[in-house]
Amino acid sequence: TASSYIPTTGTSATRAADVAYVDVATWLPALSRTNCTFYAEVIAAAAAGSERILGTNDSGYSLIDINNSTSVGSWDGSNYATAGSVALVGSARKLAVAMGAGSRVVACAGSTGTAASNNLPAPTRIYIGSEGAVGNFFRGTYLGARVYYGAQSAGQIATLTT
């Protein structure tokens, strides 16, 4: 939602929300949705619903999201891979999703969840803090984000998020 104050004379005005993304073809040309790992470190504010930590240009899909401030996961349009219930609000948390051929595993704070299918379409853009620039905006602070070529093992992403 638009939220920034813009000083004006006589009438108030707001501007559109900032939308950050990485163009895959330009900056990550070797990225394979079936052989990569996404990582983010964030401090979440209270979430009322689903918020995208890392989203894609395809609405309805998420690389990493938080749900109601207690769950970290990844949605491929039919299956939700989750790291389970974790206290997220107000603390720095490390999150990761490893995407292999046919499966995804999510980790948060050193814990991994059960693997789920990987039917995510290949993204052309990776959105930082939103779903395709149209919604599910992340309300919190980013401390960092990375992309690793190669799907890390469940043990590796557990260690990465510790």
mmCIF file of N, CA and C in Angstrom, residues 73-130:
data_model
loop_
_atom_site.group_PDB
_atom_site.id
_atom_site.type_symbol
_atom_site.label_atom_id
_atom_site.label_comp_id
_atom_site.label_asym_id
_atom_site.label_seq_id
_atom_site.Cartn_x
_atom_site.Cartn_y
_atom_site.Cartn_z
ATOM 1 N N GLY A 73 7.613 -20.855 5.078
ATOM 2 C CA GLY A 73 7.396 -21.874 4.071
ATOM 3 C C GLY A 73 7.657 -21.404 2.661
ATOM 4 N N SER A 74 7.270 -22.255 1.723
ATOM 5 C CA SER A 74 7.420 -22.015 0.294
ATOM 6 C C SER A 74 6.235 -22.667 -0.404
ATOM 7 N N TRP A 75 5.552 -21.926 -1.274
ATOM 8 C CA TRP A 75 4.325 -22.392 -1.921
ATOM 9 C C TRP A 75 4.558 -22.531 -3.415
ATOM 10 N N ASP A 76 4.276 -23.713 -3.975
ATOM 11 C CA ASP A 76 4.483 -23.935 -5.411
ATOM 12 C C ASP A 76 3.182 -23.969 -6.202
ATOM 13 N N GLY A 77 2.102 -23.521 -5.600
ATOM 14 C CA GLY A 77 0.812 -23.500 -6.282
ATOM 15 C C GLY A 77 -0.063 -24.674 -5.911
ATOM 16 N N SER A 78 0.545 -25.747 -5.386
ATOM 17 C CA SER A 78 -0.257 -26.890 -4.956
ATOM 18 C C SER A 78 0.194 -27.462 -3.626
ATOM 19 N N ASN A 79 1.446 -27.263 -3.252
ATOM 20 C CA ASN A 79 1.969 -27.810 -1.999
ATOM 21 C C ASN A 79 2.771 -26.766 -1.244
ATOM 22 N N TYR A 80 2.579 -26.749 0.076
ATOM 23 C CA TYR A 80 3.286 -25.813 0.941
ATOM 24 C C TYR A 80 4.376 -26.570 1.691
ATOM 25 N N ALA A 81 5.627 -26.250 1.421
ATOM 26 C CA ALA A 81 6.745 -26.806 2.172
ATOM 27 C C ALA A 81 6.979 -25.868 3.345
ATOM 28 N N THR A 82 7.090 -26.396 4.548
ATOM 29 C CA THR A 82 7.232 -25.536 5.713
ATOM 30 C C THR A 82 8.321 -26.033 6.644
ATOM 31 N N ALA A 83 8.891 -25.091 7.375
ATOM 32 C CA ALA A 83 9.878 -25.434 8.400
ATOM 33 C C ALA A 83 9.183 -25.586 9.744
ATOM 34 N N GLY A 84 7.877 -25.488 9.755
ATOM 35 C CA GLY A 84 7.121 -25.634 11.001
ATOM 36 C C GLY A 84 6.900 -24.311 11.696
ATOM 37 N N SER A 85 6.429 -24.386 12.905
ATOM 38 C CA SER A 85 6.073 -23.210 13.686
ATOM 39 C C SER A 85 7.297 -22.672 14.416
ATOM 40 N N VAL A 86 7.594 -21.384 14.193
ATOM 41 C CA VAL A 86 8.758 -20.734 14.788
ATOM 42 C C VAL A 86 8.355 -19.331 15.206
ATOM 43 N N ALA A 87 8.806 -18.874 16.364
ATOM 44 C CA ALA A 87 8.563 -17.482 16.770
ATOM 45 C C ALA A 87 9.404 -16.577 15.866
ATOM 46 N N LEU A 88 8.741 -15.716 15.108
ATOM 47 C CA LEU A 88 9.444 -14.908 14.109
ATOM 48 C C LEU A 88 9.522 -13.422 14.452
ATOM 49 N N VAL A 89 8.560 -12.902 15.166
ATOM 50 C CA VAL A 89 8.438 -11.458 15.341
ATOM 51 C C VAL A 89 9.502 -10.911 16.284
ATOM 52 N N GLY A 90 10.159 -9.845 15.825
ATOM 53 C CA GLY A 90 11.070 -9.100 16.663
ATOM 54 C C GLY A 90 12.478 -9.655 16.811
ATOM 55 N N SER A 91 12.765 -10.827 16.261
ATOM 56 C CA SER A 91 14.096 -11.427 16.356
ATOM 57 C C SER A 91 14.663 -11.650 14.963
ATOM 58 N N ALA A 92 15.981 -11.530 14.850
ATOM 59 C CA ALA A 92 16.615 -11.838 13.568
ATOM 60 C C ALA A 92 16.484 -13.331 13.316
ATOM 61 N N ARG A 93 15.982 -13.699 12.134
ATOM 62 C CA ARG A 93 15.806 -15.100 11.767
ATOM 63 C C ARG A 93 16.438 -15.349 10.408
ATOM 64 N N LYS A 94 17.108 -16.496 10.304
ATOM 65 C CA LYS A 94 17.699 -16.933 9.046
ATOM 66 C C LYS A 94 16.773 -17.975 8.441
ATOM 67 N N LEU A 95 16.434 -17.790 7.162
ATOM 68 C CA LEU A 95 15.484 -18.641 6.455
ATOM 69 C C LEU A 95 16.114 -19.116 5.152
ATOM 70 N N ALA A 96 15.776 -20.322 4.727
ATOM 71 C CA ALA A 96 16.307 -20.818 3.451
ATOM 72 C C ALA A 96 15.348 -21.831 2.847
ATOM 73 N N VAL A 97 15.385 -21.918 1.520
ATOM 74 C CA VAL A 97 14.677 -22.978 0.804
ATOM 75 C C VAL A 97 15.641 -23.549 -0.235
ATOM 76 N N ALA A 98 15.811 -24.870 -0.197
ATOM 77 C CA ALA A 98 16.628 -25.574 -1.182
ATOM 78 C C ALA A 98 15.683 -26.196 -2.194
ATOM 79 N N MET A 99 15.907 -25.891 -3.465
ATOM 80 C CA MET A 99 15.023 -26.351 -4.529
ATOM 81 C C MET A 99 15.765 -27.319 -5.432
ATOM 82 N N GLY A 100 15.374 -28.588 -5.348
ATOM 83 C CA GLY A 100 15.974 -29.615 -6.176
ATOM 84 C C GLY A 100 14.996 -30.079 -7.238
ATOM 85 N N ALA A 101 15.412 -31.026 -8.044
ATOM 86 C CA ALA A 101 14.532 -31.588 -9.073
ATOM 87 C C ALA A 101 13.418 -32.360 -8.374
ATOM 88 N N GLY A 102 12.235 -31.804 -8.392
ATOM 89 C CA GLY A 102 11.074 -32.483 -7.835
ATOM 90 C C GLY A 102 10.775 -32.223 -6.381
ATOM 91 N N SER A 103 11.671 -31.557 -5.626
ATOM 92 C CA SER A 103 11.344 -31.315 -4.223
ATOM 93 C C SER A 103 11.963 -30.018 -3.703
ATOM 94 N N ARG A 104 11.356 -29.513 -2.624
ATOM 95 C CA ARG A 104 11.835 -28.319 -1.921
ATOM 96 C C ARG A 104 11.900 -28.641 -0.437
ATOM 97 N N VAL A 105 12.895 -28.075 0.239
ATOM 98 C CA VAL A 105 13.001 -28.190 1.691
ATOM 99 C C VAL A 105 13.221 -26.792 2.238
ATOM 100 N N VAL A 106 12.492 -26.455 3.316
ATOM 101 C CA VAL A 106 12.572 -25.138 3.937
ATOM 102 C C VAL A 106 13.231 -25.280 5.307
ATOM 103 N N ALA A 107 14.058 -24.277 5.678
ATOM 104 C CA ALA A 107 14.684 -24.262 6.999
ATOM 105 C C ALA A 107 14.530 -22.887 7.628
ATOM 106 N N CYS A 108 14.415 -22.887 8.953
ATOM 107 C CA CYS A 108 14.378 -21.648 9.732
ATOM 108 C C CYS A 108 15.004 -21.932 11.087
ATOM 109 N N ALA A 109 15.919 -21.082 11.490
ATOM 110 C CA ALA A 109 16.526 -21.170 12.815
ATOM 111 C C ALA A 109 17.080 -22.568 13.107
ATOM 112 N N GLY A 110 17.666 -23.204 12.106
ATOM 113 C CA GLY A 110 18.299 -24.491 12.296
ATOM 114 C C GLY A 110 17.401 -25.703 12.170
ATOM 115 N N SER A 111 16.093 -25.483 11.942
ATOM 116 C CA SER A 111 15.155 -26.601 11.802
ATOM 117 C C SER A 111 14.668 -26.692 10.368
ATOM 118 N N THR A 112 14.563 -27.917 9.866
ATOM 119 C CA THR A 112 14.023 -28.122 8.523
ATOM 120 C C THR A 112 12.690 -28.842 8.624
ATOM 121 N N GLY A 113 11.890 -28.642 7.605
ATOM 122 C CA GLY A 113 10.607 -29.321 7.538
ATOM 123 C C GLY A 113 10.676 -30.518 6.605
ATOM 124 N N THR A 114 9.515 -31.071 6.333
ATOM 125 C CA THR A 114 9.402 -32.200 5.426
ATOM 126 C C THR A 114 9.473 -31.701 3.987
ATOM 127 N N ALA A 115 10.150 -32.428 3.133
ATOM 128 C CA ALA A 115 10.251 -32.041 1.725
ATOM 129 C C ALA A 115 8.881 -32.061 1.070
ATOM 130 N N ALA A 116 8.680 -31.154 0.138
ATOM 131 C CA ALA A 116 7.436 -31.090 -0.631
ATOM 132 C C ALA A 116 7.802 -31.000 -2.106
ATOM 133 N N SER A 117 6.810 -31.175 -2.967
ATOM 134 C CA SER A 117 7.055 -31.117 -4.412
ATOM 135 C C SER A 117 7.624 -29.765 -4.812
ATOM 136 N N ASN A 118 8.250 -29.715 -5.962
ATOM 137 C CA ASN A 118 8.774 -28.473 -6.505
ATOM 138 C C ASN A 118 8.185 -28.264 -7.890
ATOM 139 N N ASN A 119 7.018 -27.650 -7.931
ATOM 140 C CA ASN A 119 6.350 -27.356 -9.198
ATOM 141 C C ASN A 119 6.361 -25.871 -9.506
ATOM 142 N N LEU A 120 7.288 -25.133 -8.903
ATOM 143 C CA LEU A 120 7.369 -23.698 -9.163
ATOM 144 C C LEU A 120 7.770 -23.444 -10.605
ATOM 145 N N PRO A 121 7.082 -22.523 -11.276
ATOM 146 C CA PRO A 121 7.536 -22.150 -12.617
ATOM 147 C C PRO A 121 8.869 -21.404 -12.516
ATOM 148 N N ALA A 122 9.676 -21.483 -13.535
ATOM 149 C CA ALA A 122 10.949 -20.758 -13.542
ATOM 150 C C ALA A 122 10.676 -19.259 -13.482
ATOM 151 N N PRO A 123 11.186 -18.573 -12.456
ATOM 152 C CA PRO A 123 10.910 -17.135 -12.349
ATOM 153 C C PRO A 123 11.723 -16.314 -13.342
ATOM 154 N N THR A 124 11.146 -15.227 -13.815
ATOM 155 C CA THR A 124 11.900 -14.259 -14.603
ATOM 156 C C THR A 124 12.348 -13.104 -13.719
ATOM 157 N N ARG A 125 11.658 -12.929 -12.580
ATOM 158 C CA ARG A 125 12.036 -11.943 -11.574
ATOM 159 C C ARG A 125 11.888 -12.567 -10.190
ATOM 160 N N ILE A 126 12.786 -12.188 -9.301
ATOM 161 C CA ILE A 126 12.679 -12.567 -7.900
ATOM 162 C C ILE A 126 12.404 -11.283 -7.134
ATOM 163 N N TYR A 127 11.238 -11.212 -6.520
ATOM 164 C CA TYR A 127 10.824 -10.024 -5.783
ATOM 165 C C TYR A 127 11.260 -10.123 -4.330
ATOM 166 N N ILE A 128 11.809 -9.053 -3.834
ATOM 167 C CA ILE A 128 12.276 -8.987 -2.460
ATOM 168 C C ILE A 128 11.195 -8.280 -1.652
ATOM 169 N N GLY A 129 10.459 -9.067 -0.884
ATOM 170 C CA GLY A 129 9.448 -8.498 -0.004
ATOM 171 C C GLY A 129 8.065 -8.343 -0.586
ATOM 172 N N SER A 130 7.768 -9.001 -1.702
ATOM 173 C CA SER A 130 6.410 -8.931 -2.243
ATOM 174 C C SER A 130 6.148 -10.093 -3.190
#
